[in-house]
Structures are given as structure tokens and as C-alpha cells.
Coordinates of C-alpha atoms and ligand atoms in Angstrom, one line a residue:
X1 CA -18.1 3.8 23.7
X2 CA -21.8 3.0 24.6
X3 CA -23.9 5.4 26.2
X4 CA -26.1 4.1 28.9
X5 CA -29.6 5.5 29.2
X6 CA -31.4 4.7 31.7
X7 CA -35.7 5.7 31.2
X8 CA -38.6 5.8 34.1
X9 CA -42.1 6.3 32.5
X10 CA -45.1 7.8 34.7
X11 CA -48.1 9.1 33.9
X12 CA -50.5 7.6 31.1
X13 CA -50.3 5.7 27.9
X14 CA -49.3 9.0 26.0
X15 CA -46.3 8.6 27.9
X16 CA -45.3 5.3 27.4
X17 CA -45.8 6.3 23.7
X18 CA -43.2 9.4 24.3
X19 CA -41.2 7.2 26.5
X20 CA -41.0 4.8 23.3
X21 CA -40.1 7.5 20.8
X22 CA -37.2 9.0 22.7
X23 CA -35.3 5.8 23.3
X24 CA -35.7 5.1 19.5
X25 CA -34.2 8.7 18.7
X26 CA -31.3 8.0 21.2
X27 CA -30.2 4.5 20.0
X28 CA -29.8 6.2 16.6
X29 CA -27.4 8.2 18.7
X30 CA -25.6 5.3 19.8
X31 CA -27.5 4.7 23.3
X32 CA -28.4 1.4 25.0
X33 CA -30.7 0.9 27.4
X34 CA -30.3 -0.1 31.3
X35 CA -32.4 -1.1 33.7
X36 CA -29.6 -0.1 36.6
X37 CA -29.7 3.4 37.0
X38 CA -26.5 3.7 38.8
X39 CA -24.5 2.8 35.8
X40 CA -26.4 5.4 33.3
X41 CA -24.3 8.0 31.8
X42 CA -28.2 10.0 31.2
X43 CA -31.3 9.7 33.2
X44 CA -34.4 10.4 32.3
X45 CA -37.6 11.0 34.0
X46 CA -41.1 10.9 31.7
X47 CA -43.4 12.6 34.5
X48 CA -47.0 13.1 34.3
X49 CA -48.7 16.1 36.2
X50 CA -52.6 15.1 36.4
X51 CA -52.5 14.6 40.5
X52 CA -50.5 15.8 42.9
X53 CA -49.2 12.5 43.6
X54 CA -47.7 12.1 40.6
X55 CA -45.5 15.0 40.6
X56 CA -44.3 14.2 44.2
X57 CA -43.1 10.7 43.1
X58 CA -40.9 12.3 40.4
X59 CA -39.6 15.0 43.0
X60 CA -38.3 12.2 45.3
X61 CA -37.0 9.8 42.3
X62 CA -35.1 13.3 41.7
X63 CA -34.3 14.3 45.4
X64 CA -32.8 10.7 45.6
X65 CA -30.2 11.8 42.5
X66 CA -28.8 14.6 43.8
X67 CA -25.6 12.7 45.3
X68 CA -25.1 10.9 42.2
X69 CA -24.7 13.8 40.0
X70 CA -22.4 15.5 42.7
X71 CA -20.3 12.3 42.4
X72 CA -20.3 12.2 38.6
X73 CA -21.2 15.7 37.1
X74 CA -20.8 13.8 33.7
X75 CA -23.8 12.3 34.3
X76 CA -27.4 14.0 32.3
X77 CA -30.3 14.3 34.5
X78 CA -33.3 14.7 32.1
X79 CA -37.1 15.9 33.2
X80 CA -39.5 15.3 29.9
X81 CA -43.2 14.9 29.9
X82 CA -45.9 17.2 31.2
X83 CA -44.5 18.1 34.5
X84 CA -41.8 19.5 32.3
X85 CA -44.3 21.8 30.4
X86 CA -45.9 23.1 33.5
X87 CA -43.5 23.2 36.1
X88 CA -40.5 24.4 33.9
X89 CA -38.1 26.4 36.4
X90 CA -40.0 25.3 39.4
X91 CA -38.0 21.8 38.6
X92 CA -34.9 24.0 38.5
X93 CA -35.6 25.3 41.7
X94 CA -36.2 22.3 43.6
X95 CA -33.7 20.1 41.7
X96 CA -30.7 22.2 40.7
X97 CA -28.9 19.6 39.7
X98 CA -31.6 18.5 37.1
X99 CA -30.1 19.9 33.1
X100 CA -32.8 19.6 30.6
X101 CA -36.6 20.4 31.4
X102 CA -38.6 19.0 27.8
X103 CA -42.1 19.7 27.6
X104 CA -44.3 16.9 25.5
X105 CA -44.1 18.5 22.3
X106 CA -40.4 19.6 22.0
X107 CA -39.0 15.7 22.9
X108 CA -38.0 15.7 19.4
X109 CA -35.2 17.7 20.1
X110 CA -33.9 15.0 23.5
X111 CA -30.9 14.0 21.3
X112 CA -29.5 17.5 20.4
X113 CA -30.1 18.8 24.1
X114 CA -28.8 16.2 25.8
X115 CA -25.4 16.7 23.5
X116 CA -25.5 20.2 24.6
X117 CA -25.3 19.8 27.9
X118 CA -22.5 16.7 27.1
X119 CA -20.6 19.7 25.3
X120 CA -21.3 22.3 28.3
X121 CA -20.6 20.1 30.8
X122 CA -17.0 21.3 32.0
X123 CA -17.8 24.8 31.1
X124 CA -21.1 25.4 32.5
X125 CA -22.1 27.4 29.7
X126 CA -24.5 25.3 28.1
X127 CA -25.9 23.9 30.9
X128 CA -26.6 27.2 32.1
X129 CA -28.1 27.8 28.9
X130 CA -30.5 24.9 29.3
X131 CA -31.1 26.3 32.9
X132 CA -31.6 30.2 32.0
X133 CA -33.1 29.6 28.9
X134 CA -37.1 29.0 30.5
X135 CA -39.5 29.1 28.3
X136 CA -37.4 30.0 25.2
X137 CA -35.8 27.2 25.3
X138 CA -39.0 24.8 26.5
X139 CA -41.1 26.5 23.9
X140 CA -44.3 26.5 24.3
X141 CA -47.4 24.8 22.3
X142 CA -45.3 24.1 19.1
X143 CA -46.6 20.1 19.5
X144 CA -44.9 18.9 16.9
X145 CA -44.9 14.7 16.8
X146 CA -42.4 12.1 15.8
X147 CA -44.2 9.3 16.1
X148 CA -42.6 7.2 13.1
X149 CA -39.7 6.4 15.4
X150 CA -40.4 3.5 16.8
X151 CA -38.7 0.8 18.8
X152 CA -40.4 -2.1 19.8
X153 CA -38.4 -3.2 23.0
X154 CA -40.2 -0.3 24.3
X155 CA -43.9 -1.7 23.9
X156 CA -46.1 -3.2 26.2
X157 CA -45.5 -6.7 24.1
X158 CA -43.2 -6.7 21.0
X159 CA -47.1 -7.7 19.2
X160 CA -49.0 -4.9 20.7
X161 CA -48.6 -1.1 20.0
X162 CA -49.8 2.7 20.4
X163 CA -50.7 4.4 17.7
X164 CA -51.0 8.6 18.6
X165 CA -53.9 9.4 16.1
X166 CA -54.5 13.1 18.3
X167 CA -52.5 15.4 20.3
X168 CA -53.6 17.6 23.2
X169 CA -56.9 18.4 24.6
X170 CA -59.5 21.6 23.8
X171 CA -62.0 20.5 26.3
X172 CA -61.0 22.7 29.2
X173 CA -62.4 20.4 31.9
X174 CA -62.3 23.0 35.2
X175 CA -59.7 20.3 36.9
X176 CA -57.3 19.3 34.2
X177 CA -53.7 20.1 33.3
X178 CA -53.6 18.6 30.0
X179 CA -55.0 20.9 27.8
X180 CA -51.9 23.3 29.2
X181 CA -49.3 20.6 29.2
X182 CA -50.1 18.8 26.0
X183 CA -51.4 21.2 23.9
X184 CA -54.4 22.4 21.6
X185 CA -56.3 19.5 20.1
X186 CA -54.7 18.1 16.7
X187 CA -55.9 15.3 14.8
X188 CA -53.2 13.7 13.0
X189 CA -53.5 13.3 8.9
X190 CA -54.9 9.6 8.2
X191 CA -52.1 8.6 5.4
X192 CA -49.8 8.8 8.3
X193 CA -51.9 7.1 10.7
X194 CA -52.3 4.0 7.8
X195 CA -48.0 4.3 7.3
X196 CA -47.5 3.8 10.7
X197 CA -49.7 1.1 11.4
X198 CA -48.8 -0.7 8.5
X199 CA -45.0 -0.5 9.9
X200 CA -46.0 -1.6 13.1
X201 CA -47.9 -4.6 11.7
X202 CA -44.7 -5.3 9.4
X203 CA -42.9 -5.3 12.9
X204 CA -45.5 -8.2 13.9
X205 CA -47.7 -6.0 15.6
X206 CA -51.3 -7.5 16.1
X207 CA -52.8 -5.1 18.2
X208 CA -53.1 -1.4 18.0
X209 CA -54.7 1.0 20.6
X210 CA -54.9 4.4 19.2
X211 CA -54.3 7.1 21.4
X212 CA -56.5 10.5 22.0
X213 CA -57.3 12.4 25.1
X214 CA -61.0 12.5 23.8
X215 CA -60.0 9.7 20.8
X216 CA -63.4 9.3 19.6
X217 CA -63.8 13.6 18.5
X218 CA -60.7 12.7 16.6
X219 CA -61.2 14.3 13.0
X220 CA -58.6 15.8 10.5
X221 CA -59.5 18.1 7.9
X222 CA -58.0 17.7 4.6
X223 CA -56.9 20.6 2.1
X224 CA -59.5 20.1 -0.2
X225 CA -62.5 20.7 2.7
X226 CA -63.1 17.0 3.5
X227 CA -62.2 15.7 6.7
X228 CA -62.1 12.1 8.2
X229 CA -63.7 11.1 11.2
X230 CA -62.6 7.9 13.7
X231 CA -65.2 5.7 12.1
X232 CA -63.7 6.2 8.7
X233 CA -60.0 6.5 9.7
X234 CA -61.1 2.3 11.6
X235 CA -62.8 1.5 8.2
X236 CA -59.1 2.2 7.0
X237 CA -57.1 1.0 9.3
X238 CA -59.2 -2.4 9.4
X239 CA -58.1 -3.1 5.9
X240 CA -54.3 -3.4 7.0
X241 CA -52.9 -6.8 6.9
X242 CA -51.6 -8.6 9.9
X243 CA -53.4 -6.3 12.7
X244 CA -56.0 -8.1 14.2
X245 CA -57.1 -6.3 17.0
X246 CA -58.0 -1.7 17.2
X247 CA -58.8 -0.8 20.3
X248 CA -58.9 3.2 21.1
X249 CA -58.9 5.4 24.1
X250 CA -60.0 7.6 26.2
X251 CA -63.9 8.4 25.0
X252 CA -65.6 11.9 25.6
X253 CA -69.3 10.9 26.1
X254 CA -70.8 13.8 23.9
X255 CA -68.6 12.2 21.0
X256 CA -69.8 8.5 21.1
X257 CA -72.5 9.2 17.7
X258 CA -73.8 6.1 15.8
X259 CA -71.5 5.9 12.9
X260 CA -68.6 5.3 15.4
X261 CA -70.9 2.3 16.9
X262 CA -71.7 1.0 14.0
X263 CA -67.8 0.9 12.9
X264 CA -67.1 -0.7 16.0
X265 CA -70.3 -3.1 15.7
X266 CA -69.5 -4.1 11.9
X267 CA -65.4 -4.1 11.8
X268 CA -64.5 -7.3 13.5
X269 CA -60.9 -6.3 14.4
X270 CA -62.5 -3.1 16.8
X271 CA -62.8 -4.4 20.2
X272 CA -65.8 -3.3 21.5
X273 CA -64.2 -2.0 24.8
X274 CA -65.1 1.2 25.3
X275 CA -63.7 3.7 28.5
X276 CA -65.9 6.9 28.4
X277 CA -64.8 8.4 31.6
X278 CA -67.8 9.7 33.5
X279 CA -66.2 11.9 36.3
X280 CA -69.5 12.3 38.5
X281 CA -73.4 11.2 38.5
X282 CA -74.4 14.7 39.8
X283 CA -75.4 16.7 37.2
X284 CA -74.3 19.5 39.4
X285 CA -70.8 18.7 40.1
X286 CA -70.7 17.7 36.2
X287 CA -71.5 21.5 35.4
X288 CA -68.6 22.9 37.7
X289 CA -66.4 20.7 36.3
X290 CA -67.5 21.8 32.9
X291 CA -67.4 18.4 31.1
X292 CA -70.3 19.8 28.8
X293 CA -72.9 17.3 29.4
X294 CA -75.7 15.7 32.2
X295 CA -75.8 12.4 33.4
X296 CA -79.0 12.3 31.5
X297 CA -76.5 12.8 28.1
X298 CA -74.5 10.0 29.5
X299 CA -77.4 7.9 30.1
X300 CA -78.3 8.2 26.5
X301 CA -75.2 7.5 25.3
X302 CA -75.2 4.4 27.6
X303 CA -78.5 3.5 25.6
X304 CA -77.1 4.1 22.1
X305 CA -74.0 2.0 22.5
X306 CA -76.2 -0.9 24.1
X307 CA -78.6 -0.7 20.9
X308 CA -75.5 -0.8 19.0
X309 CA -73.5 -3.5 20.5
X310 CA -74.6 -7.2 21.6
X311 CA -71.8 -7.7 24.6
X312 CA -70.1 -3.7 25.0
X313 CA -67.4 -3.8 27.6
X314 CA -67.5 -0.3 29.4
X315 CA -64.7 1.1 31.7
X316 CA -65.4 4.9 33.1
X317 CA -63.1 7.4 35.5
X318 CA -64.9 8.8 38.0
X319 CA -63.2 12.1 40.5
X320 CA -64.4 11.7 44.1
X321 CA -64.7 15.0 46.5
X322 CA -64.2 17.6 43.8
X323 CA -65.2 21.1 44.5
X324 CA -68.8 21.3 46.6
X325 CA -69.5 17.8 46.2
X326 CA -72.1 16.6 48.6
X327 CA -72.9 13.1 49.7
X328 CA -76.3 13.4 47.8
X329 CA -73.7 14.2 44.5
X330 CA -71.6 11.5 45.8
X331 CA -74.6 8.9 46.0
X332 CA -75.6 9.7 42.4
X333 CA -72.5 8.9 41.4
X334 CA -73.3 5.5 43.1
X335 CA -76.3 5.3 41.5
X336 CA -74.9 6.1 38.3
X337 CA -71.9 3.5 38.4
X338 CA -74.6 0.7 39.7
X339 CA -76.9 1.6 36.5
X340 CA -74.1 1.5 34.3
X341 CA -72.5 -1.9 35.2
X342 CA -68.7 -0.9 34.0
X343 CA -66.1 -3.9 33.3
X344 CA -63.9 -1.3 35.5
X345 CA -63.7 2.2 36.4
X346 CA -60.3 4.7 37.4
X347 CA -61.3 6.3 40.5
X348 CA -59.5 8.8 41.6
X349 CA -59.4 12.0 44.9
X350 CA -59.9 15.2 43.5
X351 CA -56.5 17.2 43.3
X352 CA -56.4 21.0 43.1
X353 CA -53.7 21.4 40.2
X354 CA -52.4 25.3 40.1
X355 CA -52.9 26.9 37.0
X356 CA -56.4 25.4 36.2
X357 CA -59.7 27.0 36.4
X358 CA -61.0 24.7 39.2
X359 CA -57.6 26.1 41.3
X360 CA -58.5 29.5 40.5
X361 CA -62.4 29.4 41.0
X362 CA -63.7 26.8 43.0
X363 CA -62.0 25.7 46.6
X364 CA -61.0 22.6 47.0
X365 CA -63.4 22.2 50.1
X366 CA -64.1 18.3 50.5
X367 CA -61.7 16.9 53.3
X368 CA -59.4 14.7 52.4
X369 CA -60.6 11.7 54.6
X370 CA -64.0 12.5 53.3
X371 CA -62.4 11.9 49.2
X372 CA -60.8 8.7 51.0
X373 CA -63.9 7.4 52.3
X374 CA -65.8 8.3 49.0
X375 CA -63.1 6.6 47.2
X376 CA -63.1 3.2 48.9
X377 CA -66.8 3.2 48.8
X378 CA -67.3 3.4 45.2
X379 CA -64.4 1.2 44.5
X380 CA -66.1 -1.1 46.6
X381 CA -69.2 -1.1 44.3
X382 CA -67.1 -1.3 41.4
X383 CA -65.6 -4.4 42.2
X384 CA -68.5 -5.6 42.8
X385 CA -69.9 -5.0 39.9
X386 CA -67.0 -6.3 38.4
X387 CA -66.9 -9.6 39.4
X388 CA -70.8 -10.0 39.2
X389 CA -70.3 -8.8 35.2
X390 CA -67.2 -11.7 34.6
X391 CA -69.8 -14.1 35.9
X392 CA -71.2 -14.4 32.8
X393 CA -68.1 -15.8 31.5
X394 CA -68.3 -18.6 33.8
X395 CA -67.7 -22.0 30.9
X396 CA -67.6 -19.4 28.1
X397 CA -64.6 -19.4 25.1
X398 CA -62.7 -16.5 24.7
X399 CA -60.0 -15.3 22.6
X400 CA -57.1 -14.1 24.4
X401 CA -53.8 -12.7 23.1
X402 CA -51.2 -14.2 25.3
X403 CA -48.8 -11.3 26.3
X404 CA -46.2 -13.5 28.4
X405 CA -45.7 -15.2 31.7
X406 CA -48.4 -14.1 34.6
X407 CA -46.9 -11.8 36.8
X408 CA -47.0 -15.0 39.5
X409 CA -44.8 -16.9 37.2
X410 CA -42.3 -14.3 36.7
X411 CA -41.6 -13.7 40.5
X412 CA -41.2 -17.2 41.1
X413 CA -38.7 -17.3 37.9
X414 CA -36.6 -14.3 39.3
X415 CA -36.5 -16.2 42.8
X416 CA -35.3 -19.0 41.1
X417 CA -38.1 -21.1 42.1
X418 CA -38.6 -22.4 38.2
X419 CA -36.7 -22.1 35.2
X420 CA -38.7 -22.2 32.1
X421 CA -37.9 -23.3 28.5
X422 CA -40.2 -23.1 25.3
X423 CA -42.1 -26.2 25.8
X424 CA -42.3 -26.2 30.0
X425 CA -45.3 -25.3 31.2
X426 CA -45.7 -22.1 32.9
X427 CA -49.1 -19.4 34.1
X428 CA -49.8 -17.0 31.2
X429 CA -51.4 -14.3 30.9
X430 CA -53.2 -12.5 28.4
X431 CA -56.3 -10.1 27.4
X432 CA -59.8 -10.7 25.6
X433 CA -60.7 -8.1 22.9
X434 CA -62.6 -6.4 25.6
X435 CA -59.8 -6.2 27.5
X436 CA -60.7 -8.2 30.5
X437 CA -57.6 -9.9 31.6
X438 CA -57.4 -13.9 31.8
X439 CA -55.1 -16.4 33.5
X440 CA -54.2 -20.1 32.5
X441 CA -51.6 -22.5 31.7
X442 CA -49.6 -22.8 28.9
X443 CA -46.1 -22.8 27.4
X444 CA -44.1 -19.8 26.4
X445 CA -44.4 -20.6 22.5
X446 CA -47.8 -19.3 22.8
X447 CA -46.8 -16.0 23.9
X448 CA -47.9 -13.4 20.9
X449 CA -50.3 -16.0 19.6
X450 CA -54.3 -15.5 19.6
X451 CA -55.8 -18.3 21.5
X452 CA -59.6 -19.8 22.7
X453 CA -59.5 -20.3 26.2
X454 CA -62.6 -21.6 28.0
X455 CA -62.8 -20.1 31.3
X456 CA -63.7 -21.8 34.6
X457 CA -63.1 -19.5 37.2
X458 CA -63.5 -15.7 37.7
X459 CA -62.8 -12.9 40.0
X460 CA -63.2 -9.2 39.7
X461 CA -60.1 -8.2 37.7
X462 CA -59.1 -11.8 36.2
X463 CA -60.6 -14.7 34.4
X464 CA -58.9 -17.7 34.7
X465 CA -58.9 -20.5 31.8
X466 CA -57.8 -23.3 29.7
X467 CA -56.5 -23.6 26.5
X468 CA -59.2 -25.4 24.6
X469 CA -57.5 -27.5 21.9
X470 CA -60.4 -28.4 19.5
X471 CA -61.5 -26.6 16.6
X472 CA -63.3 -23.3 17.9
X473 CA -65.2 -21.6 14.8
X474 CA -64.4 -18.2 14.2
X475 CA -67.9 -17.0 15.0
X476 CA -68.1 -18.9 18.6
X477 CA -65.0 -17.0 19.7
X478 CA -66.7 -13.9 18.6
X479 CA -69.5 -14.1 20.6
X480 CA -68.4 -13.6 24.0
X481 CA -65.5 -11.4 23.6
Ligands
LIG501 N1 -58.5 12.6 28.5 C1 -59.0 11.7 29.4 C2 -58.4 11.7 30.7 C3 -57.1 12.2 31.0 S1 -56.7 12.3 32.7 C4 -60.5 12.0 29.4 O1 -60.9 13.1 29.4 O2 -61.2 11.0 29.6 C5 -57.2 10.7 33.3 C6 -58.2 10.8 34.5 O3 -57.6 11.5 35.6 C7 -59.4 11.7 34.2 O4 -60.4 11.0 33.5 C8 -59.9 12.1 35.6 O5 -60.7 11.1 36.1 C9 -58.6 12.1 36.4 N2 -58.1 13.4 36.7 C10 -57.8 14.4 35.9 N3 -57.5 15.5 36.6 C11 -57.6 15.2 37.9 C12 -57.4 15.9 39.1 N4 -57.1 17.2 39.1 N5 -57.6 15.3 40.3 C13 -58.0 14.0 40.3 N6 -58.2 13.3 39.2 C14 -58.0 13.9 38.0
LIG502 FE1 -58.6 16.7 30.8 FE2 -61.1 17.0 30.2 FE3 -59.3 17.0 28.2 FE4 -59.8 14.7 29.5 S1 -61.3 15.9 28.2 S2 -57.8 15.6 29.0 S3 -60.3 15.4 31.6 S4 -59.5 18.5 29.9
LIG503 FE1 -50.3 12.7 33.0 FE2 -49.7 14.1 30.9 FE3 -50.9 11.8 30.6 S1 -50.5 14.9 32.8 S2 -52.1 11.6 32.4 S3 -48.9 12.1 31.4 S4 -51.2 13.6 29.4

């Protein structure tokens, strides 16, 4: 009989990766996906603990479960991801019912646990196994990775992919969990890197985003002493047939050099987005977060990448109201995110996450409708910002991979507004190689296709467009990308 799994993926794109792998290992064991999660024989929650808010969405998604596992005891309630590795027996405590905690780097082992508690089921034992077992049985910083299992149904689009080139985090930044949920930092050995991209190309993927929690300090060291750095391991993976577009995330400012420029300003495939998360304008909230450099660091880097690129598309994360931030730090910040000009920035209230330094050091003294107002104020200048920065590609020609039907298109499909075949035509969305998002009208046998649109309209998050049917040149899309 089929087994029914049924997946929810929070957290960041790490996640969706993970999220990805495990349903690849679990249809090898005969599973199919559903979308309905009352007829799923195993749940499973992929949970991301980098706010507080994050956590408490997968403790009510869980608090709602509780009825359906005392109806159907059968039934596997999973909880995998980085919430897993920290809270461990704290999700056992406020979710009894729950049978398998899976920390980030033991997923590899979903298929075999999920069995045991199958096999336990009537007798307790091994589901008491998995619930007494605590950290010996979520061990601990052994991050091994399985990324070659791959199932495309899983992507974003089946033509665009992740590619995991590093694991974990050593930066210690006073706030963050993720150095303790995911790990030490691992670069990942570039043959693999080139086998797995050259599979997912063979699966028709064009586009590859390669994954790092500071992607651009990626480096492996080989046996022999030598060791490859993200400029050379682009330089490789730019040689691989049928990807067309690299992008990589997130940055770490003090890692942006000029070799990694110049890959991204010579290899045409690297889309010169780059997100190089800021966190604060204040040099001295920077230093109490201990991010390891000054605004006047990030300013130079700022300068290097724009002597480096023609048309760079920058995207930052900024933390409002963390420890002893004062509206003088807050207004540098503003300053700072004026200067700067990003496409986009993540801005997010500072959350006091136990086990960090920042939770055990510094008190989380900025009221909360104090992070609130800081929060709407920047966003305010960042959209700003944003639209005034798609201006300029007011009756430009971009090239935009079309990733399906706009989301507007899609609810009035459902509703049963439309019905659309290959050749009707239908709102389509799709993203530039500097990943601003564009809107226009076309048919759904463009979908996975690389297209020029000329754009007539913008706002701050979308550009909207036109297919443009002539001949564009190669080197007129390339300019404004
Ligand atoms: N590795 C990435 C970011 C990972 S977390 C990097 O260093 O750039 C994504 C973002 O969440 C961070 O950039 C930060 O802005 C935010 N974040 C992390 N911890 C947080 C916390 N405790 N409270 C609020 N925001 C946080
Ligand atoms: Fe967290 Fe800092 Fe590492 Fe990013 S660099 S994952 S913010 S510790
Ligand atoms: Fe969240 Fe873990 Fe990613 S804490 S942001 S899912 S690395």
C-alpha cells in the first residue's frame, strides 16, 4: 500500500533544500506525497529556529495535531530541522505526542527512524526509544549531507535548483542559533559540487543558487594542500552545459575580495545579485553583535563591488532594536540603507534566542513597540528605495526566466474564474538575473523558457512587461539585467 507523507517547510532556503532531500529518500521507500494532511499516514514538520516567531508557528501546527494522533496512533508525527537540534526534549515536552525529533544533520537517517517507530508503534518500545533516547539518539554535530538525492517536484520550478556547496556557520554572531543548530562550517569538496550540478542540469535545471550561510568564505581544502575558493569552484561550475544562470547566497561582507567580483563580473552565467546582510549602520551595535567588521568595512566593500560591476543588484538583512540600540544607532542604520541603495533588504525585530551569547550577555532592553516602530520605518525607506532603483528599468529589456503563472492568475484559476490551456493567454511571472521579479502576459509554453521582456511599468517589488518578439542580441539583454 502507498504511504502518504505529508511535508511543511519553514525556515530558510537550507530548508527547502532538506525538505527536498527527505521526500527523495522517502519515495525510494515507497512514499507519495499529499498536500492534505488529514489523510497522511507521517507528518512532518521542517522548522527553523532563528526568531521566536518561527518556533511558535510550528508549536501551534503541532498543538493542532494532537487530536489526530489520539484518533489514529498509526499515524508518525515527525519534527526535523533546526528547532529539532536545539529544542530536542523541550519538543517532547510540549508535544508528547510528537515521535521523531531530527536535527539538520542526522535527516539522513528519516527513513530508518520513521520505520522504527512504524515497528514500535503497538508496543511502545521504540517509540519510547525515539523519546528517551535525547541526545544519543539526535546526535549531535556529526553534519553529515546527502545532498545527491534529489527530487525535482520538490524545487521552486522543476528548471531552478539549490545547490548546498557549505554546511553550518563558524561566525558566532552574538544573536544567532545557527552556528548551534547547523553545525561547524564545512565546505563541501568541488568534484561533488560539479556531479551534482551536472545532474541537476541533466534534469533540465537552468538555474542554480548555491547555498552557504556565509556562501562567499566557502573554501575546501584538498589532500594534497590546495584548496578552492568560490571564485574558482564558479569558474567550474560555469563550464557545465545547460545551466545558464549561478546565483549564490547569503554573503558575509568581510568575504566579498576581488577575485570573487571579478568571477562574478567576467562569467556571464553569475548573476550579479548579491545579498550581503548588513545587520546595523552603528558601528557600535555591529561590535556587540560581533559580526567582525565597521560600517566603514561595509562601506568599502560597497565601493569594491561597484568598481567591479556595471549594474550590481544588492539585497542586505538588517536586525532592528537589538541589545542597547539607540535611535542615533537606529538612524545610522537609515543612513546606511539610504547610502547603499539595496534592490531589497530582510528586516527583521531583534529576538532573544536562549542558548546564544546575546541571551546570555546582553539584555534584550529595546521595547517591543519601539523594534515595531524601527521596523516599519526602515521598511518604509526601503521600499522607497526600491521602487526609485526599478525606475531605471522603465522601457529597458530584460531577460526573465518564466517560473509559471503569477500568483493573480493562479487564484483566479483555483476559483474557477479561467481555465488555461498551452496556448491561452495567462499573467506570468518570472525573475531577471538580478533577481528582481517581473510580471507580463504570456502563454504557459513559455514557462521554463528564458525570455526578453521590455518593461513598461514598475513598482517597488515587481516590474511588469511585455514579451518583446524581435531579435534581442545577446549583449542588449545583458546590459540591464
Ligand atoms: N547566514 C546568513 C543569515 C542567516 S539568518 C547571514 O549571516 O547572512 C537570516 C537573518 O535572520 C540574518 O541575516 C539576521 O538578519 C536575522 N536574524 C538572525 N538571528 C536573529 C535574531 N535572533 N533575531 C532577529 N533576527 C535574526
Ligand atoms: Fe548567524 Fe552570523 Fe552565521 Fe549568519 S554569519 S548564520 S547571522 S552566526
Ligand atoms: Fe532557520 Fe535553520 Fe535556516 S534556524 S533560517 S532554518 S539555518
Amino acid at each position: 500500500m502507498t504511504k502518504r507523507l505529508y511535508i511543511e517547510t519553514v525556515g530558510c532556503q537550507m530548508n527547502v533544500l532538506d525538505s527536498e532531500m527527505v521526500v527523495a529518500s522517502l519515495r525510494r521507500d515507497g512514499y507519495e506525497l499529499t498536500s492534505d494532511i488529514e489523510l497522511a499516514d507521517t507528518i512532518l514538520f521542517n522548522t527553523c529556529s532563528v526568531r521566536e516567531q518561527s518556533e511558535n508557528k510550528t508549536y501551534s501546527a503541532l498543538g493542532r495535531l494532537k487530536d489526530a494522533k489520539t484518533k489514529n496512533p498509526h499515524k508518525i508525527i515527525g519534527v526535523l530541522g533546526c528547532m529539532a537540534q536545539k529544542d530536542q526534549r523541550l519538543i517532547f515536552e510540549r508535544a508528547p505526542f510528537v515521535d521523531l525529533v531530527v536535527g539538520p544533520g542526522q535527516l539522513k537517517q528519516v527513513p530508518e527512524l520513521i520505520a522504527q517507530s512504524q515497528a514500535g508503534a503497538g508496543q511502545q518500545l521504540a517509540v519510547s526509544l525515539q523519546r528517551t533516547g535525547g541526545s544519543s539518539d539526535v546526535v549531535k554535530r556529526s553534519h553529515e549531507t546527502f545532498d545527491p538525492l534529489r527530487d525535482p517536484t520538490m524545487r521552486p520550478t522543476p528548471f531552478q535548483a539549490f545547490l548546498r556547496i557549505q554546511i553550518g556557520c563558524d561566525k558566532f554572531c552574538t544573536y544567532c542559533v545557527v552556528p548551534m543548530t547547523r553545525g561547524p562550517e564545512q565546505g563541501r569538496e568541488p568534484a561533488q559540487l560539479i556531479e551534482e550540478a551536472k545532474i541537476l542540469a541533466d534534469q533540465g535545471c537552468l538555474e542554480i543558487t548555491l547555498l552557504g550561510q556565509t556562501v562567499n568564505s566557502y573554501r575546501y581544502r584538498h589532500g594534497d594542500g590546495r584548496s578552492t575558493n568560490l571564485a574558482e569552484l564558479l569558474h567550474q561550475l560555469h563550464e557545465i552545459e545547460g545551466i545558464r544562470r549561478l546565483k549564490f547566497v547569503t554573503n558575509y561582507p568581510k568575504d566579498m575580495t576581488a577575485e570573487l567580483l571579478t568571477a562574478v563580473r567576467d562569467l556571464p552565467k553569475v548573476s550579479p545579485y548579491l545579498h550581503v546582510p548588513a545587520q546595523s549602520g552603528s558601528n557600535e551595535v555591529l561590535k556587540r553583535m560581533k559580526r567582525g567588521y565597521t560600517v566603514e568595512d561595509y562601506r568599502e566593500m560597497m565601493d569594491r563591488i561597484r568598481e567591479h560591476l556595471p549594474h550590481p543588484s544588492l539585497a542586505s538583512d538588517f536586525i532592528v532594536g537589538f541589545s542597547g540600540e539607540t535611535e542615533e544607532d537606529f538612524q545610522k542604520t537609515i543612513e546606511l540603507v539610504e547610502e547603499c541603495r539595496f534592490k531589497n533588504s530582510f528586516i527583521f525585530k531583534y529576538s532573544e534566542r536562549t542558548g546564544t551569547k546575546a541571551a546570555n550577555l546582553l539584555p534584550d532592553d529595546v521595547p517591543y513597540p519601539v523594534k515595531q516602530r524601527r521596523n516599519n520605518e526602515l521598511l518604509e525607506v526601503q521600499n522607497r528605495i526600491s521602487e526609485e532603483e526599478n525606475h531605471r528599468f522603465l522601457g529597458a529589456t530584460v531577460e526573465v526566466l518564466v517560473e509559471g503563472p503569477s500568483k493573480a492568475a493562479v487564484k483566479r484559476e483555483e476559483s474557477g474564474e479561467t481555465t488555461v490551456t498551452g496556448d491561452s493567454p495567462l499573467q506570468l511571472t518570472g525573475r531577471t538575473p538580478c533577481d528582481r521579479i517581473v510580471v507580463f502576459e504570456g502563454n504557459l509554453r513559455q514557462v521554463g523558457q528564458i525570455m526578453p521582456v521590455a518593461i513598461y511599468d514598475v513598482s517597488a517589488f515587481t516590474l511588469h512587461g511585455a514579451v518583446v518578439t524581435e531579435h534581442v542580441g545577446p549583449h542588449s539583454l545583458a546590459l540591464l539585467t
